[in-house]
CSV table of C-alpha atoms in Angstrom, one decimal:
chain,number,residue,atom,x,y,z
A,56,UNK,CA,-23.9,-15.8,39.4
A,57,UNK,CA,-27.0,-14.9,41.0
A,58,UNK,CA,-30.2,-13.5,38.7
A,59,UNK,CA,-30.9,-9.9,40.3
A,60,UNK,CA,-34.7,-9.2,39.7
A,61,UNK,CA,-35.7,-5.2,39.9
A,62,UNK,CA,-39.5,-4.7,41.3
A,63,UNK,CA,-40.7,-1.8,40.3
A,64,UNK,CA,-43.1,0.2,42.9
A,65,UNK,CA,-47.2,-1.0,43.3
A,66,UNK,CA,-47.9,2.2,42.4
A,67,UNK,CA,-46.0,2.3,38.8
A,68,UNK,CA,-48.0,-0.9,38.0
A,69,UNK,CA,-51.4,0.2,39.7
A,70,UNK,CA,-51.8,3.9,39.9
A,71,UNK,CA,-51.8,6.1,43.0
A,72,UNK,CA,-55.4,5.6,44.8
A,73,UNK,CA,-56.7,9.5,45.5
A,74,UNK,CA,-59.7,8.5,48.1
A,75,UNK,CA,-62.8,11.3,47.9
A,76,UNK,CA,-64.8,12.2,50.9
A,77,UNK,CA,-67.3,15.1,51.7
A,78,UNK,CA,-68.1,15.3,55.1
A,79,UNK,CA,-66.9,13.6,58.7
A,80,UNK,CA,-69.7,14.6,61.6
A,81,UNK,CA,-71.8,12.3,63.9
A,82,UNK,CA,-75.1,14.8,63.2
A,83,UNK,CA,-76.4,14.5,59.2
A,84,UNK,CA,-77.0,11.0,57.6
A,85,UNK,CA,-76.1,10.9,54.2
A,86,UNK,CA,-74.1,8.7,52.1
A,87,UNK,CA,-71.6,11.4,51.9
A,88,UNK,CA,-71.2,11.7,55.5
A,89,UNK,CA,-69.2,9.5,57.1
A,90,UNK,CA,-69.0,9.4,61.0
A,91,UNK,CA,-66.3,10.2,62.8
A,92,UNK,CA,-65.6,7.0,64.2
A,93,UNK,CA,-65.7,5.3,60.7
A,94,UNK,CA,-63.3,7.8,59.6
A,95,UNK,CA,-60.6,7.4,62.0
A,96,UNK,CA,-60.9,3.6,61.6
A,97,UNK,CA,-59.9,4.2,58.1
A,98,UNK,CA,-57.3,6.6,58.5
A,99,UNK,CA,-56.1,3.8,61.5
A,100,UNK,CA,-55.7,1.2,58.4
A,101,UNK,CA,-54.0,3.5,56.3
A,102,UNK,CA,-51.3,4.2,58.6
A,103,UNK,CA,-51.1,0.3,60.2
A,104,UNK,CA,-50.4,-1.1,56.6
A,105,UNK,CA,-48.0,1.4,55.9
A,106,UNK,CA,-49.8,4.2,53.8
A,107,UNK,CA,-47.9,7.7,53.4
A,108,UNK,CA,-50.4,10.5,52.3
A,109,UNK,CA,-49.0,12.7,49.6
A,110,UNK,CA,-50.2,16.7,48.1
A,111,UNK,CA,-51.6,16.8,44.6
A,112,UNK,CA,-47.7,19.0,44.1
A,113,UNK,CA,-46.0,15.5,44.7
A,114,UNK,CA,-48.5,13.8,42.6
A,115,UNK,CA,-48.0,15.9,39.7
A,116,UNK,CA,-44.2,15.7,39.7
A,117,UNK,CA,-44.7,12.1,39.7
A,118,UNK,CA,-47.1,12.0,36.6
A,119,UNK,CA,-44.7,14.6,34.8
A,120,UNK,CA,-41.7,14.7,35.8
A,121,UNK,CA,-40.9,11.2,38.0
A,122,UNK,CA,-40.8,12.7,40.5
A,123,UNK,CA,-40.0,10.2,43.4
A,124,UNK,CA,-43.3,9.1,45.9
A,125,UNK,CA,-42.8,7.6,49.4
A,126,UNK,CA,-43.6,3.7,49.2
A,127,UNK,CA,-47.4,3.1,48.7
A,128,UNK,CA,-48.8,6.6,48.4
A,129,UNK,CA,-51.9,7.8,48.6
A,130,UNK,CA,-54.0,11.5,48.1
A,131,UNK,CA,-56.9,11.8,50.5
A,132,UNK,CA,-59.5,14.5,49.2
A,133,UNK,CA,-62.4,16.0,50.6
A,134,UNK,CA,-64.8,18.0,48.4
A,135,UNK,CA,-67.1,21.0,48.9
A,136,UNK,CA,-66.0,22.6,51.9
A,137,UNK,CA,-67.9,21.6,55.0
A,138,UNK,CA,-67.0,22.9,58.7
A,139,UNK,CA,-66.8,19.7,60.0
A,140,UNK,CA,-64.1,19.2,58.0
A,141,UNK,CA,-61.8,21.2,59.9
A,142,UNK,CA,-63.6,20.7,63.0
A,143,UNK,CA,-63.7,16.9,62.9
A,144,UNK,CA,-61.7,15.9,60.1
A,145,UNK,CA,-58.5,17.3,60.8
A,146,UNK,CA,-57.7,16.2,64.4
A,147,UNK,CA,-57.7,12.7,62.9
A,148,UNK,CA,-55.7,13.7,59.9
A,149,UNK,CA,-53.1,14.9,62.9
A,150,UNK,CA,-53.5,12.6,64.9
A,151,UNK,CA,-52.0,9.7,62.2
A,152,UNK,CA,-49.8,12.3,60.3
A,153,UNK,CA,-51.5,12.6,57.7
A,154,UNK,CA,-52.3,15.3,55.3
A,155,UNK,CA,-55.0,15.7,52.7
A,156,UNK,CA,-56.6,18.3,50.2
A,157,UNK,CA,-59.7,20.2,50.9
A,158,UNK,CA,-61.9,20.9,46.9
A,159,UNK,CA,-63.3,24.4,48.2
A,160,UNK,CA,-66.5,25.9,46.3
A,161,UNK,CA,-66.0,29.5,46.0
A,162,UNK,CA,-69.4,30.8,47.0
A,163,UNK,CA,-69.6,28.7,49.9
A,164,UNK,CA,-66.8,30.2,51.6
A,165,UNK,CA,-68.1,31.6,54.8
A,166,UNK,CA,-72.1,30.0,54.0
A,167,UNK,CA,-74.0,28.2,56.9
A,168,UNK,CA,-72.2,24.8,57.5
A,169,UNK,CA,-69.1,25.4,55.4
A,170,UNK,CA,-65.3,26.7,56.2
A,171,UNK,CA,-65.1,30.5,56.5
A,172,UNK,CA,-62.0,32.5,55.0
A,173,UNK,CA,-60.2,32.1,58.3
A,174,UNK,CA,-61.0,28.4,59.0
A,175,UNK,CA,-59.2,27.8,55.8
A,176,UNK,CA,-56.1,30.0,56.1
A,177,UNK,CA,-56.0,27.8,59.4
A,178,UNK,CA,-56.0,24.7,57.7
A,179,UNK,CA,-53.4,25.2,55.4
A,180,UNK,CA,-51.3,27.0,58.5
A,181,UNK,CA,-51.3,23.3,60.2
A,182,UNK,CA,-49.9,21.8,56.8
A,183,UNK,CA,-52.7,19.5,57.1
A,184,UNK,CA,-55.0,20.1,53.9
A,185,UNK,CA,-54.2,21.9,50.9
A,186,UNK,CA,-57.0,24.2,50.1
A,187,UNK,CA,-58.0,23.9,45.7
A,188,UNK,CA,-60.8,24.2,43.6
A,189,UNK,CA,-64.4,22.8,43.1
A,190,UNK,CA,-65.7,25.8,40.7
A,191,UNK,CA,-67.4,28.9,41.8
A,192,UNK,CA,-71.2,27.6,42.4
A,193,UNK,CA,-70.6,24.2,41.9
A,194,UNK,CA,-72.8,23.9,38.8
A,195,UNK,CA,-72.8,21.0,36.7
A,196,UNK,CA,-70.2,22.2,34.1
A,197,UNK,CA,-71.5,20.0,30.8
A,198,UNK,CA,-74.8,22.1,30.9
A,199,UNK,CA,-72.9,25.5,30.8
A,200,UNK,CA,-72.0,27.1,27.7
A,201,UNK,CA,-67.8,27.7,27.8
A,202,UNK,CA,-67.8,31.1,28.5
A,203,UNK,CA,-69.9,30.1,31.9
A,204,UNK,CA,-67.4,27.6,32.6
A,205,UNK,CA,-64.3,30.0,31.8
A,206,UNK,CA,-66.2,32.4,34.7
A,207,UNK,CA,-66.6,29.0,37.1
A,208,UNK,CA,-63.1,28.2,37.0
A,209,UNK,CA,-61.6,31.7,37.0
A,210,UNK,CA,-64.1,33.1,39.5
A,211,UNK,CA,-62.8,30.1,42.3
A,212,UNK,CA,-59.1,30.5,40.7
A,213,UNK,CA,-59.3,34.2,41.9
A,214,UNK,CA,-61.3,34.0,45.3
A,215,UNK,CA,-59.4,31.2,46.9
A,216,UNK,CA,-56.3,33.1,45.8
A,217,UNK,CA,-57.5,36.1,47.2
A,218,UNK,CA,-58.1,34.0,50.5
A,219,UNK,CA,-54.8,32.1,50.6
A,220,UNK,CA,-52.2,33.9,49.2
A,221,UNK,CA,-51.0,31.4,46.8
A,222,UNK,CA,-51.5,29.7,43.3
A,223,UNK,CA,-54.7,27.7,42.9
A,224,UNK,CA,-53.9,25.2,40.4
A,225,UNK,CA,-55.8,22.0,41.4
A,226,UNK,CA,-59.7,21.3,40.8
A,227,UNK,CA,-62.5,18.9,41.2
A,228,UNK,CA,-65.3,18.5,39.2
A,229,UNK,CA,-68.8,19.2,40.6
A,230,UNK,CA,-70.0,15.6,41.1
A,231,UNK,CA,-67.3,14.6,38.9
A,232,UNK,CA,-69.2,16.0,35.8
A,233,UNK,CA,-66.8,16.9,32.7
A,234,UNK,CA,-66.8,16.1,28.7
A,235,UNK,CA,-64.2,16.8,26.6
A,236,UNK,CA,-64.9,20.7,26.2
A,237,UNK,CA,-64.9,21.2,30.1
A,238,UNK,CA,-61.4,19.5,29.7
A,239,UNK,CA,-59.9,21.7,27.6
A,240,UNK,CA,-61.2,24.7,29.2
A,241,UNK,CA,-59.6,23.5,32.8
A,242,UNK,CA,-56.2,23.1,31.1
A,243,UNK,CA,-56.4,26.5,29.5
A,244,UNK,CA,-57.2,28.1,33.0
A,245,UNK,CA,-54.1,27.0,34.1
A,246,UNK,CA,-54.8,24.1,36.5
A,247,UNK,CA,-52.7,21.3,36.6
A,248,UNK,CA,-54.8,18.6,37.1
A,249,UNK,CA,-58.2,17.6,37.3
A,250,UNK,CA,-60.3,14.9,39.4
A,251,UNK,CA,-63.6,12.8,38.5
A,252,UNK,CA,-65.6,10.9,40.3
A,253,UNK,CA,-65.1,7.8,38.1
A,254,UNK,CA,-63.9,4.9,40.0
A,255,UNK,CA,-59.9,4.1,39.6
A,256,UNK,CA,-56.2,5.0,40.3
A,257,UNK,CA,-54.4,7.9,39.1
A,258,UNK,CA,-51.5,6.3,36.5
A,259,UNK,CA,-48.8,7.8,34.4
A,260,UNK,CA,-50.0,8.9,30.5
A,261,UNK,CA,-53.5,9.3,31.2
A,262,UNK,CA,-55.7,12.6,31.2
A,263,UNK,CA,-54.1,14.7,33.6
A,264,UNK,CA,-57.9,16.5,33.2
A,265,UNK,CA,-60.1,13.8,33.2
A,266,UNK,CA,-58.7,11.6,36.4
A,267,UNK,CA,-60.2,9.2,38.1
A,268,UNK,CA,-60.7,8.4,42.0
A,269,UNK,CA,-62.0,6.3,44.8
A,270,UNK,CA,-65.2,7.8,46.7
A,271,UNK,CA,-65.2,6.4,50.4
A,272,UNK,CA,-69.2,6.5,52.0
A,273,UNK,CA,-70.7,5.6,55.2
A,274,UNK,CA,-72.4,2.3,54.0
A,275,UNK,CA,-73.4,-0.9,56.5
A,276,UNK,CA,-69.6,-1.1,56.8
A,277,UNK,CA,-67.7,1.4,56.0
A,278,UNK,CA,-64.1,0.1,57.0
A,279,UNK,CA,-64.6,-3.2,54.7
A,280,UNK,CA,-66.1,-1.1,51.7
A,281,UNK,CA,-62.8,1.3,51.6
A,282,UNK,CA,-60.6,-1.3,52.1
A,283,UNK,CA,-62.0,-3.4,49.3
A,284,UNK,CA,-62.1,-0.1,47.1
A,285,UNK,CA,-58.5,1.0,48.5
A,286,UNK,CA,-56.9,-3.2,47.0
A,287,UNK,CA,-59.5,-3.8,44.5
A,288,UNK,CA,-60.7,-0.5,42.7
A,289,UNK,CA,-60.2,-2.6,38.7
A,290,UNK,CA,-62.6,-4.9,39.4
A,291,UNK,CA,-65.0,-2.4,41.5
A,292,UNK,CA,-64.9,0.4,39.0
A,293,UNK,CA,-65.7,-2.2,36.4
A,294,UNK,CA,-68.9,-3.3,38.5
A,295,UNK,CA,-70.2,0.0,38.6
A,296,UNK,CA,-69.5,1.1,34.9
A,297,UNK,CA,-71.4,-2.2,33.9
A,298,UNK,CA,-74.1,-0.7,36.7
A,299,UNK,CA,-73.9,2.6,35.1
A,300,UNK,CA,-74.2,0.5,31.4
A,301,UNK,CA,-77.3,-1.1,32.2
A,302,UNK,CA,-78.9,2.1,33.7
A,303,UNK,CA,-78.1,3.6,30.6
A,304,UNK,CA,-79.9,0.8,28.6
A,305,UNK,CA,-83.1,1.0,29.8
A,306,UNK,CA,-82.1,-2.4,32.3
A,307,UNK,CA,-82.4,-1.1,35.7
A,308,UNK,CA,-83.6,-4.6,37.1
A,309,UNK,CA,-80.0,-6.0,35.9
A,310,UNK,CA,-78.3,-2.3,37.2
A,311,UNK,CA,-79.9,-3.3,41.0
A,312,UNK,CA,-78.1,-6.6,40.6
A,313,UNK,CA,-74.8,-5.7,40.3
A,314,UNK,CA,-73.4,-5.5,43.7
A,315,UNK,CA,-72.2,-1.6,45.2
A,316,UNK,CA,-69.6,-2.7,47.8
């Protein structure tokens, strides 16, 4: 008699990779813009090697319930709101069948180069993003006492209701800024879950509050850098804690050493 082997899924064994962008445009240069042709090569690889983007609601019924994901599953965010977003970003996101979910600040809804109330009723209309939090004012949350944190996630909670129609129940950390308190606070507002910026895969019994995932930037190459974030994030988000270790201890010659990819 034959010995029957069962694999279990990548993704049971590695996490689900939620990638983190800001902005997709071919006019500002920042590391948080990435250009439009760099961005569709990306979403190009996704869908050649057989990527299947899935909403934060799928996500979460994995993590708590097992609830069953498509084979190698991945959450593509974006964070802050921009315009070019839905201008730039989506018809990509369409073009490969993809979807994604937008982190919206509150007060920026409408502001000079960010989505207005309409832009994002749109987005969510094409069942191409999924429009959540990223506080009111984007503020970095640790320096605030809790009340002042209660008003940043309650304030967005409401406005972006008032705007969509529907729960809020996802955020993202400003800059991926929390501590334990900030935590606590997000869980008692009634999100689900909560995103860093830390460097890693989402996996099953970790701090549906604190989690981690993998920012994509422009870079000399951007294609290379997200694929070796997208297969390699362990050993990448080790680099850059042991970066972020050495800046910490007064070493910043050693910290410029150790290599960004």
């Amino acid at each position: 008699m034959g010995v029957f082997y069962v694999t279990a899924p990548v993704y049971s064994l590695r996490g689900v990779p939620v990638l983190n962008y800001h902005q997709v445009n071919d006019v500002k240069f920042s590391p948080l813009t990435m250009k439009t042709a760099d961005f569709e090569a990306q979403m190009s690889y996704l869908h050649e090697q057989g990527y299947h983007t899935i909403t934060l609601n799928q996500l979460y019924n994995y993590l708590q319930h097992n609830g069953p994901l498509p084979d190698k599953p991945v959450v593509i965010t974006f964070d802050d709101g921009y315009v070019d977003n839905y201008e730039e970003a989506m018809p990509i996101l369409q073009k490969y069948g993809m979807n994604a979910t937008l982190f919206m600040i509150g007060d920026s809804i409408g502001a000079p180069g960010f989505l207005n109330a309409q832009q994002l009723r749109a987005m969510e209309a094409s069942h191409t993003f999924n429009v959540e939090s990223h506080t009111y004012t984007h503020k970095d949350l640790r320096t605030l006492g809790a009340p002042a944190v209660a008003t940043e996630f309650n304030k967005s909670k409401q406005i972006l209701e008032a705007v969509l129609g529907h729960p809020v129940e996802y955020i993202a950390y400003p800059c991926g800024f929390t501590n334990v308190e900030v935590d606590n606070l997000a869980k008692e507002t009634g999100y689900r879950l909560a995103f860093t910026v830390d460097t890693g895969n989402v996996n099953k019994g970790e701090n549906d509050f604190n989690l981690d995932r993998v920012p994509v930037f422009e870079g000399d190459n951007p294609l290379l850098s997200m694929k070796l974030r997208l297969h390699y994030v362990e050993i990448i988000g080790g680099l850059w804690a042991l970066r972020d270790f050495l800046r910490d201890h007064n070493q910043p010659t050693l910290a410029a050493l150790v290599p960004l990819f």
